[in-house]
Coordinates of C-alpha atoms in Angstrom, one line a residue:
X30 CA -58.1 -160.6 -180.5
X31 CA -60.0 -157.4 -180.0
X32 CA -59.4 -154.1 -181.7
X33 CA -60.4 -150.6 -180.7
X34 CA -60.3 -147.1 -182.2
X35 CA -59.0 -145.6 -179.0
X36 CA -55.8 -146.0 -177.1
X37 CA -56.1 -147.3 -173.5
X38 CA -55.0 -144.8 -170.8
X39 CA -52.6 -146.3 -168.3
X40 CA -53.9 -146.5 -164.7
X41 CA -52.6 -143.4 -162.8
X42 CA -50.3 -143.7 -159.9
X43 CA -52.4 -142.8 -156.9
X44 CA -50.7 -141.6 -153.7
X45 CA -52.4 -141.5 -150.3
X46 CA -51.5 -138.8 -147.8
X47 CA -52.9 -137.6 -144.5
X48 CA -53.2 -133.8 -143.9
X49 CA -53.4 -131.8 -140.6
X50 CA -52.0 -134.5 -138.4
X51 CA -48.6 -136.0 -137.6
X52 CA -50.3 -139.3 -136.8
X53 CA -51.5 -141.4 -139.7
X54 CA -54.5 -142.5 -137.7
X55 CA -55.6 -138.9 -137.4
X56 CA -56.1 -136.0 -139.9
X57 CA -57.9 -136.2 -143.2
X58 CA -56.7 -138.6 -145.9
X59 CA -56.5 -137.5 -149.6
X60 CA -55.7 -139.2 -152.8
X61 CA -53.1 -137.5 -154.9
X62 CA -52.4 -138.0 -158.6
X63 CA -49.3 -136.1 -159.6
X64 CA -49.7 -136.6 -163.3
X65 CA -53.4 -136.6 -164.4
X66 CA -52.7 -135.0 -167.9
X67 CA -54.1 -138.1 -169.6
X68 CA -57.3 -138.3 -167.5
X69 CA -60.7 -136.7 -168.5
X70 CA -63.3 -135.7 -166.0
X71 CA -65.0 -139.1 -166.0
X72 CA -61.7 -140.9 -165.3
X73 CA -60.8 -138.5 -162.4
X74 CA -64.2 -139.0 -160.9
X75 CA -63.9 -142.7 -161.2
X76 CA -60.5 -142.6 -159.4
X77 CA -61.9 -140.5 -156.6
X78 CA -64.8 -142.9 -156.1
X79 CA -62.3 -145.8 -156.1
X80 CA -60.1 -144.2 -153.5
X81 CA -63.1 -143.3 -151.4
X82 CA -61.7 -140.4 -149.5
X83 CA -63.7 -137.2 -149.1
X84 CA -61.5 -135.7 -151.9
X85 CA -58.7 -136.6 -154.2
X86 CA -56.5 -134.1 -156.1
X87 CA -55.3 -134.3 -159.7
X88 CA -52.5 -132.3 -161.4
X89 CA -53.7 -131.7 -164.9
X90 CA -51.0 -129.2 -166.0
X91 CA -47.5 -128.7 -164.7
X92 CA -44.6 -126.4 -165.1
X93 CA -42.0 -127.8 -162.8
X94 CA -39.4 -125.1 -163.5
X95 CA -41.8 -122.4 -162.4
X96 CA -43.3 -124.7 -159.7
X97 CA -46.7 -123.8 -161.1
X98 CA -49.5 -126.5 -161.4
X99 CA -53.1 -126.8 -162.4
X100 CA -55.0 -128.8 -159.8
X101 CA -58.5 -130.2 -159.7
X102 CA -60.4 -131.9 -156.9
X103 CA -63.0 -134.6 -157.0
X104 CA -65.1 -136.2 -154.2
X105 CA -66.5 -139.7 -154.8
X106 CA -69.6 -138.0 -156.3
X107 CA -68.6 -134.7 -157.9
X108 CA -65.9 -132.1 -158.7
X109 CA -65.1 -129.6 -155.9
X110 CA -63.7 -126.2 -156.8
X111 CA -61.3 -126.1 -153.9
X112 CA -60.2 -128.5 -151.1
X113 CA -57.7 -127.5 -148.4
X114 CA -56.5 -130.8 -147.1
X115 CA -55.9 -132.3 -150.6
X116 CA -54.0 -129.1 -151.5
X117 CA -51.7 -129.5 -148.5
X118 CA -51.3 -133.2 -149.3
X119 CA -50.4 -132.5 -152.9
X120 CA -47.9 -129.8 -151.9
X121 CA -46.1 -132.1 -149.6
X122 CA -46.0 -134.8 -152.3
X123 CA -44.5 -132.4 -154.7
X124 CA -42.0 -130.9 -152.3
X125 CA -40.8 -134.4 -151.4
X126 CA -40.0 -134.9 -155.1
X127 CA -39.0 -131.5 -156.4
X128 CA -37.5 -130.0 -153.2
X129 CA -39.0 -127.6 -150.7
X130 CA -39.9 -124.0 -151.5
X131 CA -42.9 -122.0 -152.8
X132 CA -45.6 -123.6 -155.1
X133 CA -48.4 -122.0 -157.1
X134 CA -51.6 -124.0 -157.7
X135 CA -54.2 -122.9 -160.2
X136 CA -57.6 -124.0 -158.9
X137 CA -61.2 -123.5 -160.1
X138 CA -61.5 -121.0 -157.2
X139 CA -58.4 -119.0 -158.1
X140 CA -54.6 -119.0 -157.4
X141 CA -53.4 -120.6 -154.2
X142 CA -49.9 -120.0 -153.1
X143 CA -48.1 -122.5 -150.8
X144 CA -44.9 -122.5 -148.7
X145 CA -43.2 -125.9 -148.1
X146 CA -40.4 -126.6 -145.8
X147 CA -38.7 -129.5 -144.0
X148 CA -39.0 -129.4 -140.2
X149 CA -36.4 -130.5 -137.6
X150 CA -38.0 -133.9 -137.6
X151 CA -37.3 -134.3 -141.3
X152 CA -41.0 -134.2 -142.3
X153 CA -42.1 -131.8 -145.1
X154 CA -44.9 -129.4 -144.1
X155 CA -47.0 -127.1 -146.3
X156 CA -49.0 -124.0 -145.5
X157 CA -51.4 -122.5 -148.0
X158 CA -52.6 -119.0 -148.4
X159 CA -56.3 -118.8 -149.3
X160 CA -58.1 -116.8 -152.0
X161 CA -59.7 -113.6 -150.5
X162 CA -62.4 -114.6 -148.1
X163 CA -65.9 -113.2 -147.7
X164 CA -68.9 -113.7 -145.5
X165 CA -72.6 -112.7 -145.3
X166 CA -75.4 -113.4 -142.8
X167 CA -77.4 -116.6 -143.5
X168 CA -81.1 -115.9 -144.4
X169 CA -83.9 -117.2 -142.3
X170 CA -84.9 -119.7 -145.0
X171 CA -81.3 -121.0 -145.2
X172 CA -81.0 -121.3 -141.5
X173 CA -84.4 -123.0 -141.0
X174 CA -83.8 -125.5 -143.7
X175 CA -80.4 -126.4 -142.4
X176 CA -81.5 -126.7 -138.8
X177 CA -84.3 -129.0 -139.8
X178 CA -81.9 -131.3 -141.7
X179 CA -79.5 -131.2 -138.8
X180 CA -82.3 -131.9 -136.3
X181 CA -81.1 -128.8 -134.4
X182 CA -83.1 -125.8 -133.2
X183 CA -82.3 -122.1 -132.8
X184 CA -81.8 -122.6 -129.0
X185 CA -78.9 -124.9 -129.8
X186 CA -76.9 -122.0 -131.4
X187 CA -74.4 -119.6 -129.8
X188 CA -76.0 -116.1 -130.2
X189 CA -72.5 -114.5 -130.0
X190 CA -71.5 -116.2 -133.3
X191 CA -74.3 -115.6 -135.8
X192 CA -75.0 -117.9 -138.7
X193 CA -73.2 -116.9 -141.8
X194 CA -72.3 -118.2 -145.2
X195 CA -68.5 -118.0 -145.5
X196 CA -66.2 -118.3 -148.5
X197 CA -62.6 -119.3 -148.7
X198 CA -62.5 -120.9 -152.1
X199 CA -65.9 -122.6 -151.7
X200 CA -68.9 -121.7 -149.6
X201 CA -69.8 -123.1 -146.2
X202 CA -72.6 -122.4 -143.8
X203 CA -71.2 -121.6 -140.4
X204 CA -73.2 -122.5 -137.4
X205 CA -71.9 -122.2 -133.9
X206 CA -73.2 -124.6 -131.3
X207 CA -74.0 -123.3 -127.8
X208 CA -72.4 -126.3 -126.1
X209 CA -69.8 -129.0 -126.8
X210 CA -72.5 -131.6 -126.2
X211 CA -74.6 -130.2 -129.0
X212 CA -71.7 -130.5 -131.4
X213 CA -70.8 -133.9 -130.2
X214 CA -74.3 -135.3 -130.7
X215 CA -74.3 -135.0 -134.5
X216 CA -77.1 -137.1 -136.1
X217 CA -78.4 -135.5 -139.2
X218 CA -80.7 -136.3 -142.2
X219 CA -78.0 -137.2 -144.8
X220 CA -80.2 -136.9 -147.9
X221 CA -82.1 -133.9 -146.5
X222 CA -79.0 -131.9 -145.7
X223 CA -77.4 -132.8 -149.1
X224 CA -80.5 -131.4 -150.8
X225 CA -80.3 -128.1 -148.8
X226 CA -76.6 -127.8 -149.6
X227 CA -77.1 -128.4 -153.3
X228 CA -79.9 -125.8 -153.4
X229 CA -77.6 -123.2 -151.9
X230 CA -74.3 -124.2 -153.4
X231 CA -72.5 -125.0 -150.1
X232 CA -69.6 -127.5 -150.0
X233 CA -69.8 -128.3 -146.3
X234 CA -71.4 -127.1 -143.1
X235 CA -68.8 -125.6 -140.6
X236 CA -70.3 -126.6 -137.3
X237 CA -68.2 -125.1 -134.5
X238 CA -68.1 -124.7 -130.7
X239 CA -65.9 -122.0 -129.2
X240 CA -63.8 -123.3 -126.3
X241 CA -61.9 -120.0 -126.1
X242 CA -61.0 -117.1 -128.3
X243 CA -58.0 -119.1 -129.5
X244 CA -59.5 -122.6 -129.7
X245 CA -62.5 -124.0 -131.5
X246 CA -63.9 -127.4 -132.1
X247 CA -65.5 -128.2 -135.5
X248 CA -67.4 -130.8 -137.4
X249 CA -68.0 -130.6 -141.1
X250 CA -70.9 -132.7 -142.7
X251 CA -70.2 -133.4 -146.4
X252 CA -73.1 -135.3 -147.7
X253 CA -73.0 -133.8 -151.2
X254 CA -69.6 -135.4 -151.6
X255 CA -71.0 -138.8 -150.5
X256 CA -69.2 -138.5 -147.1
X257 CA -70.9 -138.2 -143.7
X258 CA -68.2 -136.0 -142.2
X259 CA -64.8 -134.5 -143.0
X260 CA -62.0 -135.1 -140.5
X261 CA -60.2 -131.9 -141.3
X262 CA -61.4 -129.2 -143.7
X263 CA -58.8 -126.7 -144.8
X264 CA -61.2 -124.8 -147.1
X265 CA -63.8 -124.4 -144.3
X266 CA -61.0 -123.3 -141.8
X267 CA -59.9 -120.6 -144.3
X268 CA -63.5 -119.4 -144.6
X269 CA -64.0 -119.5 -140.9
X270 CA -60.9 -117.3 -140.3
X271 CA -62.4 -114.7 -142.7
X272 CA -65.7 -115.0 -140.8
X273 CA -64.1 -114.3 -137.4
X274 CA -62.1 -111.4 -139.0
X275 CA -65.3 -109.8 -140.4
X276 CA -67.1 -110.2 -137.0
X277 CA -64.0 -108.6 -135.3
X278 CA -63.9 -111.9 -133.2
X279 CA -60.3 -112.9 -133.9
X280 CA -57.9 -113.0 -131.0
X281 CA -55.3 -110.2 -130.7
X282 CA -52.7 -112.4 -132.4
X283 CA -54.9 -112.9 -135.4
X284 CA -54.4 -116.7 -135.1
X285 CA -56.4 -119.6 -133.6
X286 CA -56.6 -123.4 -133.7
X287 CA -59.4 -125.7 -134.8
X288 CA -59.7 -129.2 -133.4
X289 CA -61.7 -131.4 -135.8
X290 CA -62.2 -135.1 -136.3
X291 CA -62.2 -135.9 -132.6
X292 CA -65.8 -137.2 -132.5
X293 CA -65.1 -139.5 -135.5
X294 CA -61.9 -141.0 -134.2
X295 CA -59.5 -139.0 -136.5
X296 CA -58.3 -136.1 -134.4
X297 CA -56.9 -133.2 -136.4
X298 CA -55.5 -129.8 -135.6
X299 CA -55.7 -126.8 -138.0
X300 CA -53.9 -123.6 -137.2
X301 CA -55.4 -120.5 -138.9
X302 CA -54.0 -117.0 -139.2
X303 CA -55.4 -113.9 -140.8
X304 CA -53.1 -112.3 -143.3
X305 CA -53.3 -108.5 -142.6
X306 CA -54.3 -106.2 -145.4
X307 CA -55.1 -109.0 -147.9
X308 CA -58.5 -110.5 -147.0
X309 CA -56.7 -113.9 -147.0
X310 CA -56.1 -116.5 -144.4
X311 CA -53.5 -119.2 -143.9
X312 CA -54.9 -122.5 -142.6

């Protein structure tokens, strides 16, 4: 018989959802723990590492009557202040249990509002509204360090979409490839890019190619989270919407789509709209 001065914490119920795709073989999977009130940081990190997805979400405080929840996100290696696809996954999981309607998530990055509704096919869908976005031009040092780790050069970039650091809850370096072939041939220095990202506080790189004003293709390296690439990145999509707005490059409708995950075999579609007068976007 063994004794201990502490009480064992029951293993949490871990749900697995896929966001930004109607096909389970596409989109970006996320772990969801709807009741993480008994878990400390170390335990949440261990769960995220065990699940192995790019991020898992944990509800650490809950007010079901007000539909208000404190949410935290962990990659297999570290906590992340905000994660779009895990937010959407958690909102769908809650709506399936509590009923559709608005939700409010308190994140490290600020308040995120969500609308959930059931479609004609019976599936629950969730749309988030980001925190206010912002963007600034990347410095020459930031750009040169990133291009070296990516094994790209400046001639690989689209001059009409300049390199920026964009924020939509967390920061992302936005680099636009001049060709679809450049974006497709992604072969980067994993450790080198992770070090660059840690140095500058970036969560992913948002690598894009513009097919048209309304349609982009994207890839998002995520080495600081222990993941080569994200299949669908809602936080980066929100930031990219703000980037296009600030560059006056949004289509007349204010909305566009991003195709992501195609080159890694998990095709995803993210629709992004700018919310007029708020500085926010809805991926």
